[in-house]
Coordinates of C-alpha atoms and ligand atoms in Angstrom, one line a residue:
M29 CA -48.1 -7.3 -9.3
R30 CA -45.9 -10.1 -9.4
D31 CA -43.6 -10.2 -6.2
S32 CA -40.1 -9.2 -7.2
V33 CA -36.7 -10.0 -5.7
V34 CA -33.1 -8.6 -6.0
I35 CA -30.3 -11.1 -6.0
I36 CA -26.8 -9.4 -4.9
G37 CA -24.2 -11.2 -6.7
A38 CA -24.2 -13.2 -10.2
G39 CA -21.7 -16.3 -9.1
P40 CA -22.9 -19.3 -9.4
G41 CA -25.3 -19.3 -6.5
G42 CA -26.9 -16.1 -7.5
L43 CA -27.3 -17.3 -11.0
A44 CA -28.9 -20.7 -10.0
S45 CA -31.2 -18.7 -7.8
A46 CA -32.3 -16.2 -10.6
I47 CA -33.1 -19.1 -13.0
L48 CA -35.6 -21.1 -10.2
L49 CA -36.9 -18.0 -9.3
A50 CA -37.7 -16.7 -12.8
S51 CA -38.8 -20.0 -13.5
A52 CA -41.4 -19.9 -10.8
G53 CA -43.2 -16.7 -12.3
L54 CA -41.0 -14.3 -10.2
K55 CA -39.7 -11.0 -11.5
V56 CA -36.0 -11.0 -10.9
S57 CA -33.0 -8.7 -11.0
V58 CA -29.4 -9.7 -10.4
I59 CA -27.1 -7.3 -9.3
E60 CA -23.3 -7.4 -9.4
R61 CA -20.7 -5.3 -8.9
C62 CA -18.0 -6.8 -11.4
G63 CA -18.3 -6.3 -14.8
V64 CA -19.2 -10.0 -16.0
V65 CA -21.3 -12.4 -14.6
G66 CA -19.6 -15.4 -12.8
G67 CA -18.1 -14.5 -9.7
R68 CA -15.4 -16.3 -8.7
T69 CA -16.4 -18.9 -11.9
S70 CA -15.7 -16.4 -13.9
A71 CA -12.6 -16.1 -16.5
I72 CA -9.5 -14.5 -17.1
E73 CA -9.3 -13.6 -20.6
S74 CA -6.2 -11.8 -22.6
E75 CA -4.1 -12.0 -25.7
G76 CA -5.7 -15.1 -27.0
F77 CA -5.4 -16.8 -23.7
K78 CA -8.6 -17.9 -21.2
F79 CA -8.3 -19.1 -17.8
D80 CA -10.7 -20.1 -15.2
L81 CA -10.2 -17.6 -12.4
G82 CA -11.4 -20.3 -9.3
P83 CA -12.9 -23.6 -10.2
T84 CA -11.7 -25.8 -12.7
F85 CA -12.8 -29.2 -11.5
F86 CA -16.9 -29.8 -12.9
L87 CA -18.4 -32.4 -10.5
F88 CA -21.4 -34.1 -10.0
P89 CA -23.5 -32.1 -13.3
R90 CA -27.0 -33.4 -12.3
V91 CA -27.7 -30.8 -9.9
L92 CA -27.3 -28.1 -12.3
E93 CA -28.6 -30.5 -15.1
E94 CA -32.0 -30.3 -12.9
I95 CA -32.0 -26.5 -12.5
F96 CA -31.8 -26.2 -16.2
S97 CA -34.7 -28.8 -16.9
A98 CA -36.7 -27.1 -14.5
A99 CA -36.4 -24.2 -16.5
G100 CA -37.2 -26.0 -19.6
E101 CA -33.7 -25.9 -20.9
S102 CA -30.6 -28.2 -21.1
L103 CA -27.3 -27.5 -19.8
R104 CA -25.7 -30.2 -22.4
R105 CA -27.2 -28.1 -25.1
E106 CA -25.6 -24.8 -23.5
V107 CA -22.2 -26.6 -22.7
E108 CA -19.8 -29.3 -24.0
L109 CA -18.9 -31.3 -21.1
V110 CA -15.9 -33.7 -21.5
R111 CA -15.3 -36.5 -19.2
L112 CA -11.7 -36.7 -18.2
D113 CA -9.8 -40.1 -17.9
P114 CA -7.4 -39.6 -16.0
Q115 CA -9.3 -37.7 -13.9
Y116 CA -5.9 -36.3 -12.5
R117 CA -2.3 -36.9 -12.0
I118 CA -1.2 -37.0 -8.1
I119 CA 2.6 -36.6 -7.4
F120 CA 3.6 -37.4 -4.1
G121 CA 6.6 -35.5 -2.9
G122 CA 7.3 -38.4 -0.6
G123 CA 7.8 -40.5 -3.7
G124 CA 5.1 -42.3 -6.4
A125 CA 2.6 -40.8 -8.7
L126 CA -0.9 -42.0 -9.6
D127 CA -3.2 -41.3 -12.6
A128 CA -6.6 -41.4 -11.0
T129 CA -9.4 -43.4 -13.1
S130 CA -12.7 -44.7 -12.6
D131 CA -11.3 -48.0 -14.5
I132 CA -11.4 -50.0 -11.4
S133 CA -8.7 -52.6 -12.4
R134 CA -6.2 -50.3 -13.9
M135 CA -6.7 -48.2 -10.3
E136 CA -6.2 -51.1 -8.4
R137 CA -2.8 -52.1 -10.5
Q138 CA -1.4 -48.4 -10.1
I139 CA -2.4 -48.8 -6.1
A140 CA -0.5 -52.1 -5.7
A141 CA 2.5 -50.7 -7.5
I142 CA 2.7 -48.1 -4.8
A143 CA 1.4 -50.0 -1.7
G144 CA 0.6 -54.2 -2.6
G145 CA -1.8 -54.5 0.2
D146 CA -4.1 -51.8 -0.5
A147 CA -5.5 -52.3 -3.7
A148 CA -8.4 -54.0 -2.3
G149 CA -9.3 -51.2 -0.2
F150 CA -10.4 -49.5 -3.4
R151 CA -13.3 -51.5 -4.2
R152 CA -14.5 -51.4 -0.5
F153 CA -14.0 -47.9 -0.2
L154 CA -16.5 -47.2 -3.4
D155 CA -18.8 -49.4 -1.9
E156 CA -18.8 -48.1 1.5
N157 CA -19.2 -44.6 0.3
R158 CA -22.1 -45.1 -2.3
V159 CA -24.1 -46.1 0.9
K160 CA -23.0 -43.1 2.6
L161 CA -23.8 -40.5 -0.2
Q162 CA -27.6 -41.9 -0.6
R163 CA -28.1 -41.5 3.3
M164 CA -26.6 -38.4 3.2
E165 CA -28.6 -37.0 0.1
P166 CA -31.4 -35.5 2.3
C167 CA -29.0 -33.6 4.5
L168 CA -27.4 -32.1 1.4
E169 CA -30.7 -31.2 -0.4
N170 CA -32.9 -29.8 2.6
P171 CA -32.4 -26.8 5.1
F172 CA -31.3 -26.9 8.5
L173 CA -32.8 -24.4 10.3
G174 CA -32.6 -25.8 13.9
W175 CA -31.8 -28.9 16.0
R176 CA -35.3 -30.0 15.1
D177 CA -34.1 -30.4 11.4
L178 CA -31.4 -32.8 12.8
I179 CA -33.5 -35.4 14.2
N180 CA -36.1 -35.0 11.3
M181 CA -33.4 -35.7 8.9
R182 CA -32.8 -38.8 10.8
L183 CA -29.1 -38.2 11.1
L184 CA -28.7 -40.2 14.1
R185 CA -29.6 -43.0 11.4
M186 CA -26.9 -41.9 9.7
L187 CA -24.4 -41.6 12.3
P188 CA -22.5 -44.8 12.4
L189 CA -21.9 -44.3 8.6
L190 CA -20.7 -40.5 9.0
R191 CA -18.5 -41.0 12.1
P192 CA -18.6 -37.2 12.9
H193 CA -15.6 -37.1 15.1
Q194 CA -13.2 -38.8 12.8
S195 CA -11.2 -37.1 9.9
V196 CA -11.0 -38.3 6.5
D197 CA -7.7 -39.5 7.1
T198 CA -8.6 -41.4 10.3
Y199 CA -11.4 -43.0 8.4
L200 CA -9.5 -43.6 5.5
K201 CA -7.3 -45.8 7.3
R202 CA -10.4 -48.5 7.3
F203 CA -9.5 -49.1 3.8
F204 CA -5.7 -48.0 3.1
R205 CA -2.5 -48.4 5.3
D206 CA -0.2 -46.4 2.9
P207 CA -0.3 -42.6 3.6
R208 CA -0.1 -41.7 0.3
I209 CA -3.0 -43.9 -0.9
R210 CA -5.0 -42.0 1.9
L211 CA -4.1 -38.8 0.3
A212 CA -5.3 -39.8 -2.9
F213 CA -8.8 -40.1 -1.5
S214 CA -8.4 -37.0 0.9
F215 CA -6.8 -34.3 -0.8
Q216 CA -10.3 -33.6 -2.1
S217 CA -11.1 -31.7 1.5
K218 CA -8.7 -28.8 -0.2
Y219 CA -11.5 -28.2 -2.3
L220 CA -13.2 -26.9 1.2
G221 CA -10.1 -25.4 2.1
M222 CA -9.6 -27.5 4.8
S223 CA -6.9 -30.7 5.8
P224 CA -7.8 -34.3 5.2
F225 CA -6.4 -34.5 8.8
R226 CA -8.9 -32.2 10.5
C227 CA -12.0 -32.6 7.6
P228 CA -15.0 -34.4 9.0
S229 CA -14.7 -37.8 7.8
L230 CA -18.4 -37.5 5.8
F231 CA -16.3 -35.5 3.3
S232 CA -14.7 -38.7 2.1
I233 CA -18.0 -38.6 -0.3
L234 CA -15.7 -35.9 -2.2
S235 CA -13.1 -38.3 -3.8
F236 CA -16.0 -40.9 -4.1
I237 CA -17.8 -38.7 -6.3
E238 CA -14.9 -38.2 -8.7
Y239 CA -14.6 -41.9 -9.4
E240 CA -18.2 -42.9 -9.4
F241 CA -19.6 -39.8 -11.5
G242 CA -16.8 -38.4 -12.8
V243 CA -14.5 -35.0 -13.3
F244 CA -15.6 -33.1 -16.0
H245 CA -13.9 -30.1 -18.2
P246 CA -16.5 -28.1 -19.6
V247 CA -15.3 -26.9 -22.9
G248 CA -14.2 -22.8 -22.6
G249 CA -13.6 -23.6 -18.8
C250 CA -16.2 -23.4 -15.8
S251 CA -16.6 -19.9 -16.8
A252 CA -18.6 -21.4 -19.8
V253 CA -20.8 -23.0 -17.1
T254 CA -21.5 -19.3 -15.7
A255 CA -21.8 -17.8 -18.8
A256 CA -24.7 -20.2 -19.9
M257 CA -26.6 -19.6 -16.8
G258 CA -26.3 -16.0 -17.4
R259 CA -27.9 -16.3 -20.9
V260 CA -30.3 -18.9 -19.8
A261 CA -31.6 -16.5 -16.9
Q262 CA -31.7 -13.6 -19.4
R263 CA -34.0 -15.8 -21.8
L264 CA -36.2 -16.3 -18.5
G265 CA -36.9 -12.5 -18.3
V266 CA -34.4 -12.0 -15.7
E267 CA -32.4 -8.5 -15.6
I268 CA -28.7 -8.8 -14.9
R269 CA -27.0 -5.4 -14.1
V270 CA -23.5 -5.5 -13.8
D271 CA -20.8 -2.9 -12.6
E272 CA -23.0 -2.0 -10.0
P273 CA -22.3 -3.0 -6.5
V274 CA -25.1 -2.9 -3.8
E275 CA -23.8 -0.3 -1.5
E276 CA -26.6 -1.1 1.3
I277 CA -29.8 -3.3 2.0
L278 CA -32.5 -1.2 3.1
F279 CA -34.7 -2.4 6.0
Q280 CA -38.0 -1.4 7.4
G281 CA -37.6 -2.8 11.2
R282 CA -35.8 -6.6 10.8
R283 CA -37.2 -6.8 7.5
A284 CA -35.1 -6.2 3.9
V285 CA -37.1 -4.3 1.8
G286 CA -34.6 -3.3 -1.1
V287 CA -31.0 -2.3 -1.9
R288 CA -29.0 1.0 -2.7
T289 CA -26.8 1.1 -5.5
A290 CA -25.2 4.5 -7.0
A291 CA -28.1 4.1 -9.7
G292 CA -30.7 4.3 -7.1
V293 CA -33.1 2.4 -4.8
Q294 CA -34.6 -0.5 -5.9
M295 CA -37.5 -2.0 -3.6
A296 CA -37.9 -6.0 -3.5
S297 CA -40.4 -8.5 -1.8
A298 CA -37.2 -10.6 -0.6
I299 CA -33.4 -10.4 -1.3
V300 CA -31.4 -13.2 -1.9
M301 CA -27.6 -12.9 -0.8
N302 CA -25.0 -14.4 -2.8
A303 CA -22.3 -12.1 -2.2
D304 CA -19.3 -13.4 0.3
F305 CA -21.2 -13.9 3.6
A306 CA -18.8 -12.2 6.1
R307 CA -17.7 -9.3 3.9
A308 CA -21.6 -8.7 2.8
M309 CA -22.9 -8.6 6.3
S310 CA -20.4 -6.0 7.3
R311 CA -20.6 -3.6 4.3
L312 CA -24.3 -4.0 3.8
V313 CA -26.2 -4.8 7.0
P314 CA -25.9 -2.6 9.9
D315 CA -24.2 -4.4 12.9
R316 CA -27.3 -3.3 15.3
L317 CA -29.6 -5.4 13.3
R318 CA -27.9 -8.6 13.9
R319 CA -27.9 -11.1 16.6
R320 CA -26.2 -14.3 16.0
W321 CA -24.0 -13.0 13.3
T322 CA -22.4 -9.8 14.6
D323 CA -19.2 -8.5 13.3
R324 CA -17.6 -9.4 16.6
K325 CA -18.8 -12.9 16.5
I326 CA -17.8 -13.4 12.7
A327 CA -14.6 -12.2 13.7
R328 CA -14.3 -15.0 15.8
K329 CA -15.4 -18.0 13.4
K330 CA -12.8 -20.0 11.4
F331 CA -12.3 -19.5 8.1
S332 CA -10.9 -21.8 5.0
C333 CA -7.2 -21.3 3.9
S334 CA -6.9 -19.1 0.7
T335 CA -4.7 -19.3 -2.7
F336 CA -1.8 -18.0 -4.4
M337 CA -2.5 -17.8 -8.3
M338 CA -0.8 -17.9 -11.3
Y339 CA -2.3 -17.5 -14.4
L340 CA 0.3 -17.8 -17.3
G341 CA 0.1 -18.2 -21.1
V342 CA 3.3 -20.0 -22.3
E343 CA 4.7 -20.5 -25.9
G344 CA 4.9 -24.3 -26.4
R345 CA 2.7 -27.2 -25.4
F346 CA 2.8 -29.8 -22.3
D347 CA 2.5 -33.8 -22.8
L348 CA 1.1 -33.9 -19.2
P349 CA -2.4 -34.2 -17.8
H350 CA -5.0 -31.9 -18.0
H351 CA -5.2 -32.0 -13.9
N352 CA -1.6 -32.3 -12.0
I353 CA -1.7 -32.2 -7.8
H354 CA 1.6 -32.5 -6.3
I355 CA 1.6 -32.9 -2.6
S356 CA 4.2 -31.6 -0.6
A357 CA 6.8 -34.4 1.0
D358 CA 6.0 -33.1 4.1
Y359 CA 2.1 -32.7 4.0
A360 CA 1.3 -32.4 7.6
R361 CA 3.9 -29.5 7.9
N362 CA 2.5 -28.1 4.7
L363 CA -0.9 -28.2 6.2
D364 CA 0.3 -27.2 9.7
E365 CA 1.8 -23.7 8.0
I366 CA -1.1 -23.2 5.9
E367 CA -3.6 -23.7 9.1
N368 CA -2.3 -23.2 12.2
R369 CA 1.1 -21.2 12.0
H370 CA -0.2 -18.7 9.2
V371 CA 3.5 -19.0 7.4
L372 CA 4.5 -19.8 4.1
S373 CA 6.0 -22.9 2.9
D374 CA 9.4 -23.8 1.7
D375 CA 7.9 -26.8 -0.2
P376 CA 4.3 -25.9 -1.0
S377 CA 1.8 -28.5 -2.4
F378 CA 0.3 -27.1 -5.9
Y379 CA -2.0 -27.9 -8.6
V380 CA -1.3 -27.2 -12.7
Q381 CA -4.0 -27.1 -14.9
N382 CA -2.8 -27.7 -18.1
A383 CA -6.5 -27.4 -19.9
G384 CA -4.9 -27.1 -23.6
V385 CA -4.6 -31.3 -24.1
T386 CA -8.2 -31.3 -23.8
D387 CA -9.6 -28.1 -25.0
P388 CA -8.0 -26.1 -27.8
T389 CA -10.5 -23.4 -27.4
L390 CA -8.1 -21.6 -24.5
A391 CA -4.9 -20.5 -26.2
P392 CA -3.8 -19.7 -29.4
R393 CA -2.2 -22.4 -31.6
G394 CA 1.2 -23.9 -30.4
M395 CA 0.5 -22.0 -26.8
S396 CA -0.7 -23.4 -23.3
T397 CA -2.7 -21.6 -20.5
L398 CA -1.2 -23.1 -17.1
Y399 CA -3.2 -22.5 -14.1
V400 CA -1.4 -22.8 -11.2
L401 CA -2.8 -22.9 -7.6
A402 CA -0.9 -22.9 -4.1
P403 CA -3.2 -23.3 -0.9
V404 CA -1.8 -20.6 1.6
T405 CA -2.8 -19.1 4.8
H406 CA -5.6 -16.5 4.8
Q407 CA -4.8 -13.3 5.1
H408 CA -2.7 -12.9 8.4
P409 CA -0.1 -10.6 9.7
N410 CA 2.5 -12.9 9.4
V411 CA 2.6 -12.5 5.8
D412 CA 3.1 -9.5 4.0
W413 CA 2.5 -10.1 0.8
S414 CA 3.7 -6.9 -0.9
R415 CA 7.0 -8.4 0.3
E416 CA 6.5 -12.0 -0.7
R417 CA 4.7 -11.7 -3.7
E418 CA 7.7 -11.9 -6.4
R419 CA 9.9 -14.3 -4.1
F420 CA 7.0 -16.6 -3.6
R421 CA 6.4 -16.6 -7.4
A422 CA 10.2 -17.5 -8.3
L423 CA 9.2 -20.3 -5.7
M424 CA 6.1 -21.6 -7.7
L425 CA 8.0 -21.5 -10.8
R426 CA 10.6 -23.9 -9.5
Q427 CA 8.0 -26.2 -8.0
I428 CA 5.7 -26.8 -10.8
A429 CA 8.9 -28.3 -12.5
K430 CA 8.7 -31.0 -10.0
A431 CA 5.1 -32.1 -12.0
G432 CA 7.2 -31.7 -15.3
F433 CA 6.5 -28.4 -16.0
T434 CA 10.0 -27.2 -16.8
D435 CA 11.8 -23.8 -18.8
V436 CA 8.5 -21.9 -18.1
E437 CA 9.6 -18.8 -17.1
R438 CA 11.5 -18.1 -20.3
R439 CA 8.4 -18.9 -22.2
I440 CA 5.7 -16.8 -20.6
R441 CA 3.8 -14.6 -22.9
F442 CA 1.0 -13.7 -20.4
E443 CA 0.9 -13.5 -16.7
R444 CA -1.2 -12.5 -13.6
L445 CA -0.9 -13.1 -10.0
I446 CA -3.6 -13.2 -7.4
T447 CA -2.4 -13.1 -3.8
P448 CA -4.9 -13.4 -0.6
V449 CA -4.6 -9.8 -0.4
D450 CA -6.1 -9.8 -4.0
W451 CA -8.8 -11.7 -3.3
D452 CA -9.8 -9.6 -0.6
R453 CA -9.1 -6.0 -2.2
Q454 CA -10.3 -7.1 -5.5
Y455 CA -12.8 -9.7 -4.9
E456 CA -14.3 -8.6 -1.8
I457 CA -13.5 -12.1 0.0
H458 CA -13.4 -11.7 3.7
R459 CA -9.6 -12.2 4.9
G460 CA -9.3 -13.6 1.2
A461 CA -10.5 -17.3 2.5
T462 CA -11.5 -18.2 -1.2
F463 CA -13.3 -21.2 0.4
N464 CA -15.5 -19.3 2.8
L465 CA -16.1 -19.8 6.4
S466 CA -14.3 -23.3 7.6
H467 CA -16.2 -26.7 7.3
T468 CA -15.7 -28.0 10.8
L469 CA -18.6 -29.6 12.6
D470 CA -19.2 -26.4 14.5
Q471 CA -19.6 -24.3 11.7
M472 CA -21.8 -26.8 9.3
L473 CA -25.7 -27.6 9.2
H474 CA -27.9 -25.3 11.7
L475 CA -24.6 -24.1 12.4
R476 CA -23.7 -22.5 9.3
P477 CA -25.7 -18.9 8.4
R478 CA -28.8 -20.6 7.2
N479 CA -30.3 -20.5 4.1
R480 CA -33.4 -18.5 5.1
F481 CA -31.1 -16.0 7.3
E482 CA -31.6 -16.3 10.6
D483 CA -31.1 -12.8 12.0
L484 CA -33.4 -10.9 9.7
D485 CA -36.7 -11.3 7.7
G486 CA -36.7 -11.5 3.8
I487 CA -33.2 -12.3 3.3
Y488 CA -31.9 -16.0 1.7
L489 CA -28.6 -16.9 1.6
V490 CA -27.0 -18.7 -1.5
G491 CA -23.3 -19.7 -2.1
G492 CA -20.4 -21.4 -0.5
G493 CA -21.1 -19.2 3.1
T494 CA -24.5 -21.0 3.7
H495 CA -25.6 -24.5 4.1
P496 CA -24.4 -27.2 2.3
G497 CA -21.1 -25.4 1.9
S498 CA -18.4 -24.3 -0.9
G499 CA -17.8 -26.1 -4.3
L500 CA -20.2 -26.1 -7.3
P501 CA -22.6 -28.9 -6.9
V502 CA -23.5 -27.9 -3.5
I503 CA -23.8 -24.3 -4.3
F504 CA -26.3 -25.0 -6.6
E505 CA -27.9 -27.0 -3.9
S506 CA -28.1 -24.2 -1.8
A507 CA -29.6 -22.3 -4.4
R508 CA -32.4 -25.1 -4.8
I509 CA -32.8 -25.0 -1.3
S510 CA -33.3 -21.6 -0.2
T511 CA -35.2 -20.7 -3.4
R512 CA -37.9 -23.2 -2.4
L513 CA -37.7 -21.5 1.3
L514 CA -38.1 -17.9 -0.5
L515 CA -41.0 -19.3 -2.6
A516 CA -42.7 -21.0 0.2
D517 CA -42.7 -17.9 2.4
L518 CA -44.3 -15.9 -0.7
G519 CA -46.8 -18.6 -0.9
L520 CA -45.6 -19.9 -4.2
A521 CA -44.8 -23.1 -5.4
P522 CA -41.0 -23.8 -7.1
A523 CA -40.9 -25.0 -10.8
T524 CA -39.7 -28.4 -11.1
C525 CA -37.8 -30.8 -13.1
P526 CA -40.2 -33.1 -14.9
A527 CA -39.9 -36.6 -14.0
E528 CA -38.7 -37.9 -17.2
Q529 CA -35.9 -35.8 -17.1
H530 CA -34.9 -36.3 -13.6
I531 CA -31.1 -37.4 -13.7
P532 CA -30.5 -40.8 -12.3
M533 CA -27.7 -41.0 -9.7
K534 CA -26.9 -44.4 -10.8
L535 CA -27.0 -45.5 -7.0
E536 CA -27.1 -49.1 -6.6
V537 CA -27.4 -50.0 -2.8
A538 CA -27.4 -53.5 -2.1
Ligands
FAD621 C1 -9.1 -20.6 -6.7 C2 -10.7 -21.4 -6.4 C3 -10.6 -22.7 -6.9 C4 -11.7 -23.5 -6.7 N1 -11.9 -24.4 -7.4 C5 -13.1 -25.1 -7.3 C6 -13.3 -26.5 -8.3 O1 -12.6 -26.7 -9.1 N2 -14.8 -27.0 -8.2 C7 -15.5 -26.3 -7.4 O2 -16.8 -27.0 -7.6 N3 -15.5 -25.2 -7.0 C8 -14.2 -24.6 -6.8 N4 -14.2 -23.5 -6.2 C9 -15.1 -23.2 -4.9 C10 -16.5 -22.3 -5.2 O3 -17.0 -23.6 -6.4 C11 -16.4 -21.0 -6.1 O4 -15.9 -20.2 -5.4 C12 -17.7 -20.5 -6.7 O5 -17.5 -19.3 -7.8 C13 -18.4 -19.6 -5.5 O6 -19.6 -19.5 -6.0 P1 -20.5 -18.3 -4.9 O7 -21.7 -18.6 -5.4 O8 -20.4 -18.8 -3.7 O9 -19.9 -17.0 -4.7 P2 -19.1 -16.0 -5.9 O10 -18.7 -16.9 -7.0 O11 -18.1 -15.3 -4.9 O12 -20.2 -14.7 -6.6 C14 -20.5 -13.8 -5.6 C15 -20.8 -13.0 -6.2 O13 -21.0 -11.7 -5.6 C16 -20.6 -10.4 -6.1 N5 -20.5 -9.4 -5.1 C17 -19.9 -9.4 -4.0 N6 -20.2 -8.1 -3.2 C18 -21.2 -7.6 -3.9 C19 -22.0 -6.2 -3.7 N7 -21.6 -5.3 -3.0 N8 -22.9 -6.1 -4.9 C20 -23.3 -6.8 -5.7 N9 -22.3 -8.2 -6.2 C21 -21.5 -8.3 -5.0 C22 -19.4 -10.7 -6.5 O14 -18.5 -9.8 -7.5 C23 -19.3 -12.2 -7.3 O15 -19.6 -12.1 -8.6 C24 -12.9 -22.7 -6.0 C25 -13.0 -21.2 -5.7 C26 -11.6 -20.8 -6.0 C27 -11.6 -19.3 -5.4

């Protein structure tokens, strides 16, 4: 009899795990509470408009390409990836704008136009972070199951480069004096739901990765990637059951042995949990069985920010870039309002995706899909969204005009809003914290919920709630790490990517 695995949740982490485990010969069932696969990386589709629900930046495809080739498949055959140039426009509320590009001289010219002395810092930043990423690779590709792994990983050797107690912003002062230029290379910490003034400096690699490896748009949106993962998993024999919430994980002693849904009980040799960590623990695992991650301890953890979302199908086209990021004039205050004071800002930073300039498949002819995201506090008693929803919508329609999206309201033909309350209640995300537990040093590496879940036997975590963290490439990496551990525990070997198909990192370290 083949060993069988149940995966709870068909988000990117769950689907990547399904592909890896099925390729290694296991019998795999994915059980998903929603009607479609993809989780936060699924789509909203209506009246000919198609929006990504969550991710719109597809970075560092290498990890997923390797997962596909380990299964004898090809990501590029399934999904067309378009490298964007400019990667995005960043507009500083305090004055100035940059069209971020990996064309070094074009980028230097634009930096010089804002802050003459900072242009030379761009090349130095790229050179230093190229080395930093290479040194960090083992850290991103391996589990952290305890202190011993920290030493094994030769983290100590990396410390001079990682500067663990510096923030990204402080670190960037080595290269750029103008705070706006530093923001252009640090706002990416918002991908983790964090402020660049608090986010550990090792995450300077996020902006480096964009310049070095590119920002991609998958044709059809990022949901086209998860849809392709679902297809590949099914070709490998994975059973995917949608519209079937897991109601309970079943235990014998401390060992997970199966799950219960409305359709019945399914026993398994191991369980992979992709559902939002904090929510799933409190819903699916009795508190008395947990030691390190009891409900009381989870309540004391720090959680990422949330997002206010507007998905607008609009008549007409916008001659503006694909990705547009607007940074509030007083960004420090905007971040303080999100992270510490837990109130709504009068001048929120925001992001607008105008994907129609790259991808005609997302809207009817002559129309546009606008995806508007404003980072806001996760659910907190200070903000009553039933009262704030409409006011904040009106504010956001005024805000997006600052990035050139003018005269929008009159032309809206389709509209959907998502607030932190909706993320919590409809999408089952604890406190609506869309990027999971914060990525502070005291909640990372072995201090994050571990890939081989430390409180129980037979449970493996994948997705943004475990190591290495939130964001698609590292979520795919979490699937590689956790499935390797699971297979080793069952005495099996993982399927590997054939050597000739290994995608080079293109790292040339002096
Ligand atoms: C607004 C937003 C923008 C983002 N932008 C980017 C970006 O541009 N680039 C990037 O790389 N990342 C981005 N991310 C972060 C991250 O990549 C995505 O959130 C990603 O989808 C998280 O994947 P996951 O595997 O952790 O879990 P999820 O996508 O949350 O999937 C978990 C799945 O588990 C299911 N589930 C939950 N409970 C149960 C249950 N009881 N039974 C069965 N199934 C259950 C859920 O329905 C869901 O399908 C963004 C996230 C958000 C929210």
